[in-house]
Tab-separated table of C-alpha atoms in Angstrom:
chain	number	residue	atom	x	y	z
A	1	UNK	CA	0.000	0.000	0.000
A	2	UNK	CA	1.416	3.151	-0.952
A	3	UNK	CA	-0.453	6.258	-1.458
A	4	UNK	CA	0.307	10.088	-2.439
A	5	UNK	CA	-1.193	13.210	-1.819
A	6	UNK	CA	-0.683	17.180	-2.759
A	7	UNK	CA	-2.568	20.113	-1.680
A	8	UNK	CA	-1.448	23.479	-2.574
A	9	UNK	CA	-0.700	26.741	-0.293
A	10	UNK	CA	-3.264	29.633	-1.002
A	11	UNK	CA	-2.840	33.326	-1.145
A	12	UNK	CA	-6.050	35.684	-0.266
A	13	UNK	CA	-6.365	38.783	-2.435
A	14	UNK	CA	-9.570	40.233	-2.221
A	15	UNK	CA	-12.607	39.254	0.059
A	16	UNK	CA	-11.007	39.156	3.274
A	17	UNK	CA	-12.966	38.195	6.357
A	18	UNK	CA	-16.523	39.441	3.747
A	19	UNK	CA	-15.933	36.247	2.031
A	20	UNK	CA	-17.696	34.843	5.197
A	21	UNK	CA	-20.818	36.703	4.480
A	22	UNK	CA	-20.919	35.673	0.659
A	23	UNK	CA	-18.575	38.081	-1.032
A	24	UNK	CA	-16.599	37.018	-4.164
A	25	UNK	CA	-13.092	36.568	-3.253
A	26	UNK	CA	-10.219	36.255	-5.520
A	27	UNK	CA	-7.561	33.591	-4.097
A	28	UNK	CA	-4.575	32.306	-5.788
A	29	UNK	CA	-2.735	28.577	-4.898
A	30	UNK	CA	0.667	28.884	-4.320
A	31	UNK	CA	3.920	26.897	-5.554
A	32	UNK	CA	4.475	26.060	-2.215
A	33	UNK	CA	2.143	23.600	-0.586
A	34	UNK	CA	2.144	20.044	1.498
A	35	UNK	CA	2.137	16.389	0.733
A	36	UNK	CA	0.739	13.390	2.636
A	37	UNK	CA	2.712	9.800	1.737
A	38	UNK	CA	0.637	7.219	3.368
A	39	UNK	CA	2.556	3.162	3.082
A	40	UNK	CA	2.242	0.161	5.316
A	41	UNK	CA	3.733	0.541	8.134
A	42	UNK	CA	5.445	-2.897	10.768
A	43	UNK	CA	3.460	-2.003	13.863
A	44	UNK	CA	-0.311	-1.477	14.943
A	45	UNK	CA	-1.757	1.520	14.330
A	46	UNK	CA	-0.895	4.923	12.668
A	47	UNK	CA	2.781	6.378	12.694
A	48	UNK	CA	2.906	10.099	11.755
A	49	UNK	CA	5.799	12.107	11.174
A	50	UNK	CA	5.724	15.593	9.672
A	51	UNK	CA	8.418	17.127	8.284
A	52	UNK	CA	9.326	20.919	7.832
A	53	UNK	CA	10.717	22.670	4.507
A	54	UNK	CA	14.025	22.395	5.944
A	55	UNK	CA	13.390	18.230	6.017
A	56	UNK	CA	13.335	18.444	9.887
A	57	UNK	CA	10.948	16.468	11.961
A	58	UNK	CA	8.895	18.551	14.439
A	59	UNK	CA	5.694	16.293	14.512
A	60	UNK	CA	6.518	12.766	15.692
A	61	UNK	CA	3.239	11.036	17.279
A	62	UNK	CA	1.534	7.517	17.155
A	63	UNK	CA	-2.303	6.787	17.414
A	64	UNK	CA	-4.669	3.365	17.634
A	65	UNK	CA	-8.054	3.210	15.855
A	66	UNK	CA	-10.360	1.047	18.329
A	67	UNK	CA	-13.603	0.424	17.353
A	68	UNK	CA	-15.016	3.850	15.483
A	69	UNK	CA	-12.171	5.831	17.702
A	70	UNK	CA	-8.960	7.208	17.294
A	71	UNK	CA	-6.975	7.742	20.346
A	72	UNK	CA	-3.636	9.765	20.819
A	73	UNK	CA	-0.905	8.407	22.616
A	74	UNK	CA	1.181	11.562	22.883
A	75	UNK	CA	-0.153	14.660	24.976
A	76	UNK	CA	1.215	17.110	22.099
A	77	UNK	CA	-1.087	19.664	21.263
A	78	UNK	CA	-0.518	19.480	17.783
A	79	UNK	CA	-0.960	15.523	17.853
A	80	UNK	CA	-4.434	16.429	19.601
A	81	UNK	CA	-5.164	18.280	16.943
A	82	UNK	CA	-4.565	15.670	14.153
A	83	UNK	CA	-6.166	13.268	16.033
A	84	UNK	CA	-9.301	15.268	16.249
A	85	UNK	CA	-9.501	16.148	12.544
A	86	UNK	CA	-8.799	12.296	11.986
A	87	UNK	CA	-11.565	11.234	14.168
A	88	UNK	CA	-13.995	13.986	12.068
A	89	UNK	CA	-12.822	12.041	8.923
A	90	UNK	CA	-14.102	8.952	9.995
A	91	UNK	CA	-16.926	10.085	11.150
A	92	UNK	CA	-17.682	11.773	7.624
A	93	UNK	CA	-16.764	7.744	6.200
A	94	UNK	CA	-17.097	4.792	8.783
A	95	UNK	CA	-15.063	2.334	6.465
A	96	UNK	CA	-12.416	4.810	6.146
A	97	UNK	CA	-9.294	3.135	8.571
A	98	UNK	CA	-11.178	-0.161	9.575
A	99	UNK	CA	-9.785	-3.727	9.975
A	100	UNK	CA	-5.805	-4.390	11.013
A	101	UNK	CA	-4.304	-0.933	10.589
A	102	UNK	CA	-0.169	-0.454	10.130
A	103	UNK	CA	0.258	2.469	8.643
A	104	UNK	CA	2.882	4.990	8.215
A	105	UNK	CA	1.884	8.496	7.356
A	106	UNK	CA	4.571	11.264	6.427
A	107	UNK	CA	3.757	15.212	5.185
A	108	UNK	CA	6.018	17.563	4.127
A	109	UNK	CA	5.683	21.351	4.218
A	110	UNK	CA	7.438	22.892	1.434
A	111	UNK	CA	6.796	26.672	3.430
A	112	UNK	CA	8.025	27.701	6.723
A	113	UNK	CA	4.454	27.166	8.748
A	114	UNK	CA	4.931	30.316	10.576
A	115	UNK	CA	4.172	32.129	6.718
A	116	UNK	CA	0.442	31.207	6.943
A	117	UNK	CA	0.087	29.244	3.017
A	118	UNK	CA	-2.030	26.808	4.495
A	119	UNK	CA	-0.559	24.605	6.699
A	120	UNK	CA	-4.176	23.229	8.066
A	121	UNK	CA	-5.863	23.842	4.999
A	122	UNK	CA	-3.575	21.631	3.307
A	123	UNK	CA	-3.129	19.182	5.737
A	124	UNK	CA	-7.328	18.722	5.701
A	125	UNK	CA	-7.450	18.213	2.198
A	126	UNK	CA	-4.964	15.972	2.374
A	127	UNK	CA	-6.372	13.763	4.768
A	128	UNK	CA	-9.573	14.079	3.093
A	129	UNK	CA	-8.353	12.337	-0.587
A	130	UNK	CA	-6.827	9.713	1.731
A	131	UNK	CA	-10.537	8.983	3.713
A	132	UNK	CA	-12.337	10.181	0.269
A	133	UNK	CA	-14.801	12.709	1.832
A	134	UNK	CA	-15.520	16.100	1.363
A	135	UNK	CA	-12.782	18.668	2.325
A	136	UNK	CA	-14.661	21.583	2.400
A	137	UNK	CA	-16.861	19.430	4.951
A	138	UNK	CA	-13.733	18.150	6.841
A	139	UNK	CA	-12.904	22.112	7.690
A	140	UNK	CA	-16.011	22.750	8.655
A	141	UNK	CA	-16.173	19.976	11.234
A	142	UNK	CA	-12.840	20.745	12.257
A	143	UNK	CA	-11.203	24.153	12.085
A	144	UNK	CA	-14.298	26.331	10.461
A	145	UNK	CA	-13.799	29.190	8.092
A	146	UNK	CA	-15.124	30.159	4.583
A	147	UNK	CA	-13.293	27.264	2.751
A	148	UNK	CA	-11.374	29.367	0.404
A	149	UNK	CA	-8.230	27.859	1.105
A	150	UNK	CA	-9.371	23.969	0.412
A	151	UNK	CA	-10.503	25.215	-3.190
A	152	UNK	CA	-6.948	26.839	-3.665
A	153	UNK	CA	-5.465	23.818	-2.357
A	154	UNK	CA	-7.448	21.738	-5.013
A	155	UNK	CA	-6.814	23.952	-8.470
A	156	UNK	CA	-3.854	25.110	-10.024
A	157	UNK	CA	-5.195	28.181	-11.183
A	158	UNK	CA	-6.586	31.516	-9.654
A	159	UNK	CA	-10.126	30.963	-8.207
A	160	UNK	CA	-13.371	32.913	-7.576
A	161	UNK	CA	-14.668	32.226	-4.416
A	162	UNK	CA	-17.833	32.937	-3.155
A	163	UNK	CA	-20.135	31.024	-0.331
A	164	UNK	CA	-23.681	30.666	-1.404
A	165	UNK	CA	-26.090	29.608	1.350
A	166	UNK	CA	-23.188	28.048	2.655
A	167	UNK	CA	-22.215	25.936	0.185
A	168	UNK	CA	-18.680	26.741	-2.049
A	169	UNK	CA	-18.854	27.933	-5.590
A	170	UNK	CA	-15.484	27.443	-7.540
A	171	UNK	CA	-14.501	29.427	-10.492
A	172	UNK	CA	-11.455	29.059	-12.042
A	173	UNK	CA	-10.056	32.663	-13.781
A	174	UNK	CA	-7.046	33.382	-15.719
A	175	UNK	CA	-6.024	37.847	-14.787
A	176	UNK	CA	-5.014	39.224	-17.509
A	177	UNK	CA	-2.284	41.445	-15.758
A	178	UNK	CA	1.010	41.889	-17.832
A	179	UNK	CA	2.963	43.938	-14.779
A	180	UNK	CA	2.941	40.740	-12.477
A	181	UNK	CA	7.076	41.691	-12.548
A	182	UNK	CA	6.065	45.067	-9.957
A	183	UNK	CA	4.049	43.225	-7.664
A	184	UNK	CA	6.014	41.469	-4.327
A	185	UNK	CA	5.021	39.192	-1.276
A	186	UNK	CA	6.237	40.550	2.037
A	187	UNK	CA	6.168	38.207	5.437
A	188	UNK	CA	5.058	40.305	8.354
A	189	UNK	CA	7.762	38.323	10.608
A	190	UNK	CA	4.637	37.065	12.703
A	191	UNK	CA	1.934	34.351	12.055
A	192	UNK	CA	-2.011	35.726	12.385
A	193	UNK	CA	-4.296	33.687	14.307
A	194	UNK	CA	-6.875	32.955	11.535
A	195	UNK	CA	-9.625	31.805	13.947
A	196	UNK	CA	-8.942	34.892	16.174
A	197	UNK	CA	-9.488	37.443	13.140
A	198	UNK	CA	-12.497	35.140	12.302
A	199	UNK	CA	-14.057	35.531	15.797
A	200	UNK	CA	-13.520	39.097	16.264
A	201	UNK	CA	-15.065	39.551	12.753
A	202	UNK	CA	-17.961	38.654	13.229
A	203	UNK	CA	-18.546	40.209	16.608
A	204	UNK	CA	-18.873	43.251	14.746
A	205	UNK	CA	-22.472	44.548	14.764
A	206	UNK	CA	-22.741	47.224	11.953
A	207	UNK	CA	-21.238	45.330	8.784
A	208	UNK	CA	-24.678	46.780	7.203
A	209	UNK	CA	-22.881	49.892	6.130
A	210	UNK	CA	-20.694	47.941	3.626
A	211	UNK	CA	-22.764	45.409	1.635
A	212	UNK	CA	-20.464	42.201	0.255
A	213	UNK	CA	-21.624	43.309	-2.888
A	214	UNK	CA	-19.264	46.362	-2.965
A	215	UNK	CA	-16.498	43.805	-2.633
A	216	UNK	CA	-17.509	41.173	-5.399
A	217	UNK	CA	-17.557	44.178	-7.289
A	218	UNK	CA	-14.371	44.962	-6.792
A	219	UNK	CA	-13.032	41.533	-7.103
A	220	UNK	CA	-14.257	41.417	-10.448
A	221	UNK	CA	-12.757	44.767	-11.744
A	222	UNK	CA	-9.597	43.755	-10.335
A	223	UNK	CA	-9.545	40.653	-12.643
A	224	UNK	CA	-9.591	42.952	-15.406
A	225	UNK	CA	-8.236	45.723	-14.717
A	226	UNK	CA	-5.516	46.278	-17.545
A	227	UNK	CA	-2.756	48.816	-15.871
A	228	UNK	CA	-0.787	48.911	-12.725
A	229	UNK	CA	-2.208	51.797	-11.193
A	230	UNK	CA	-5.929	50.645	-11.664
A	231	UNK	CA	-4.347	47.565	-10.301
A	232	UNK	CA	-2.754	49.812	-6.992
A	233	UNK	CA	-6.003	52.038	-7.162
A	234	UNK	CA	-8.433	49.066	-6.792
A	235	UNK	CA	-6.917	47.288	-3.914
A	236	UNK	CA	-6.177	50.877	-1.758
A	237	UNK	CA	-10.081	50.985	-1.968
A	238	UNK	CA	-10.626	47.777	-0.483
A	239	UNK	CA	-8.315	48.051	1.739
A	240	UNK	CA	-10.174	51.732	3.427
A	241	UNK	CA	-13.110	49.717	3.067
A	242	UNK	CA	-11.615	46.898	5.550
A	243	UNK	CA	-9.834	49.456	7.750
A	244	UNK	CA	-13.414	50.780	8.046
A	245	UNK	CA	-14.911	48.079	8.530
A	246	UNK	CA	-12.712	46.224	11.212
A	247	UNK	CA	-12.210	49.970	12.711
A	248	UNK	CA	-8.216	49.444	12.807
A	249	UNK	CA	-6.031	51.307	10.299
A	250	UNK	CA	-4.348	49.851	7.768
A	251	UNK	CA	-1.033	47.945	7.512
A	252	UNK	CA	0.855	51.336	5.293
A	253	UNK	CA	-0.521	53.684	7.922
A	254	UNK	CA	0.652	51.446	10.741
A	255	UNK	CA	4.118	50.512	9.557
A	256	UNK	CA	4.853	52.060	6.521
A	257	UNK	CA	3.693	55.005	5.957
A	258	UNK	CA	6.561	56.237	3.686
A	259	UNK	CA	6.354	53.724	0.869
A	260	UNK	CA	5.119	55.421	-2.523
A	261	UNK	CA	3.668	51.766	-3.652
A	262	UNK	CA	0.582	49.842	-2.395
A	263	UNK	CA	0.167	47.805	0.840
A	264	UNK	CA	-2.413	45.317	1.061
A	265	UNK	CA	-2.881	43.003	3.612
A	266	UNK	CA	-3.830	39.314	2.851
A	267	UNK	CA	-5.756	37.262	4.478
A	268	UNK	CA	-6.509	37.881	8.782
A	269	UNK	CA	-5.001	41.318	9.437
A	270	UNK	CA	-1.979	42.282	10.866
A	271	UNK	CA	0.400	39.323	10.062
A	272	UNK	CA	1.331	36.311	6.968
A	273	UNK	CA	2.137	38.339	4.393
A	274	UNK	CA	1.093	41.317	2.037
A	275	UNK	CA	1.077	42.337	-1.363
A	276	UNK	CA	3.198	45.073	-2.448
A	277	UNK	CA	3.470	47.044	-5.798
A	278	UNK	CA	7.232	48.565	-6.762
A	279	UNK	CA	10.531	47.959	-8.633
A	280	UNK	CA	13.791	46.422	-8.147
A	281	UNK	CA	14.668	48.595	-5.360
A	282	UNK	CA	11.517	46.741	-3.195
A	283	UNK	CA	13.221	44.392	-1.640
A	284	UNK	CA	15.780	46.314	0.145
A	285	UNK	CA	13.186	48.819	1.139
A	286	UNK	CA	11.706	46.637	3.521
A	287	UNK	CA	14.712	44.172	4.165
A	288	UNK	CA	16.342	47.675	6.137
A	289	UNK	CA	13.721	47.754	7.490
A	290	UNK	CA	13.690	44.363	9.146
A	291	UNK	CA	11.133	42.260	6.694
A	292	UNK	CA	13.629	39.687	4.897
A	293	UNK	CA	11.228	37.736	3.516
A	294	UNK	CA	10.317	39.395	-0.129
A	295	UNK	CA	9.132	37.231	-3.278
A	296	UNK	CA	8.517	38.250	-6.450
A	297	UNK	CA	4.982	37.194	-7.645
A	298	UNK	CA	5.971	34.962	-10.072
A	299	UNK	CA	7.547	32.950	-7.659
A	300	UNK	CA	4.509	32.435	-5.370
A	301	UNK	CA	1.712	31.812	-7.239
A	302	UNK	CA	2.047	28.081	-9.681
């Protein structure tokens, strides 16, 4: 027995946190993701081992599958976690890990899982091809969110995004931008707490001033927008809009309020990483100023 599996990181460009409420969001996979090798394995049970971009171990756990239960035998949180999202799996399919089990499952992150690609996301869809059931049903029993981030981990291509009544609607787009060579990913040097940005979301109690269809709008004129500056112009006016609406300024005005380009944040606020627009002189703009993690566009997205 000898099975593979791939799921691909995911960037958020538009639709932040509004996604939730049925906004169009524009989301692009990205070249780094994580793989799931599951083989037969010498003793009883399941033998996981997860290994980091640098091909270091830092997951290292064991669990037994009596009756319809999966039980941890390490007290790791992370191993908890795993276990849990394993236990939703077979819930979602009974016959999935029945009979004699021996199995040895390895992932590898191709991303330093501080950056915020996807390491859940990818790891759920992942272990949903192995137990063939629904991802987008996996996160919902397990860590919650819109889903955006199982359909870039399933496509190869830019998406469209949007939850209707709950239920995801794919579309796979191809931007016609020819000035991808000015546009940069910058790491914040700290990982956002999706599920925090989530909660505090949707705590707020006048998102009635800024309908989600303000935001499909502008997910769609992005798309086709033909010039870099309708390009910058478009995203600085959903980022006020977001600013507005989460009533915190926005990542320029906090930290860089001297950069001529655009800033826009991706994904939960205030950490991962954001999209900038400039030149060759980009990088070392923010590397002095402490952010040493700067990739071209081209090398992000597949």
């Amino acid at each position: 027995m000898k099975k593979e599996f791939y799921s691909n990181g995911k960037l958020l460009l538009t639709g932040e946190y509004v996604v939730l409420d049925g906004a169009t969001a524009l989301a692009i996979p990205t070249s780094f993701g994580q793989s799931l090798k599951i083989e037969s394995g010498t003793f009883n049970g399941i033998h996981w081992r997860a290994y980091d971009y640098k091909n270091s171990l830092w997951l290292n756990c064991t669990f037994s599958v009596e009756g319809n239960t999966i039980i941890c035998h390490q007290d790791i949180p992370m191993a908890y976690t795993l276990m849990l999202i394993l236990q939703k799996a077979k819930q979602l399919n009974p016959v999935f890990l029945c009979g004699e089990i021996h199995i040895n499952a390895t992932t590898h992150l191709d991303f330093p899982n501080f950056w915020g690609l996807g390491t859940s996301s990818t790891l759920i869809n992942n272990i949903a091809q192995w137990a063939e059931v629904d991802a987008f049903t996996l996160l919902r029993e397990s860590f919650g969110g819109s889903g955006y981030d199982i359909a870039a981990a399933q496509n190869d291509s830019p998406i469209l995004y949007t939850l209707n009544k709950g239920q995801p609607l794919v579309e796979i787009v191809t931007p016609t931008w020819d000035f991808t060579e000015h546009l940069y990913f910058v790491h914040l040097n700290q990982k956002q707490d999706s599920k925090e940005g989530i909660a505090r979301y949707k705590a707020i109690s006048d998102k009635q001033d800024i309908h989600t269809q303000v935001f499909s709008d502008i997910t769609q004129e992005l798309l086709i927008c033909k010039t870099l500056e309708r390009y910058s112009a478009i995203l600085t006016k959903h980022e006020q809009l977001i600013s507005k609406l989460l009533k915190i300024p926005t990542i320029k005005k906090q930290f860089f309020p001297d950069y001529p380009g655009l800033i826009k944040s991706l994904g939960a606020w205030g950490g991962d990483f954001i999209l900038v627009t400039g030149n060759t002189e980009t990088p070392s703009y923010f590397i002095e100023k402490g952010y040493t993690t700067v990739i071209p566009y081209q090398e992000m997205i597949l």
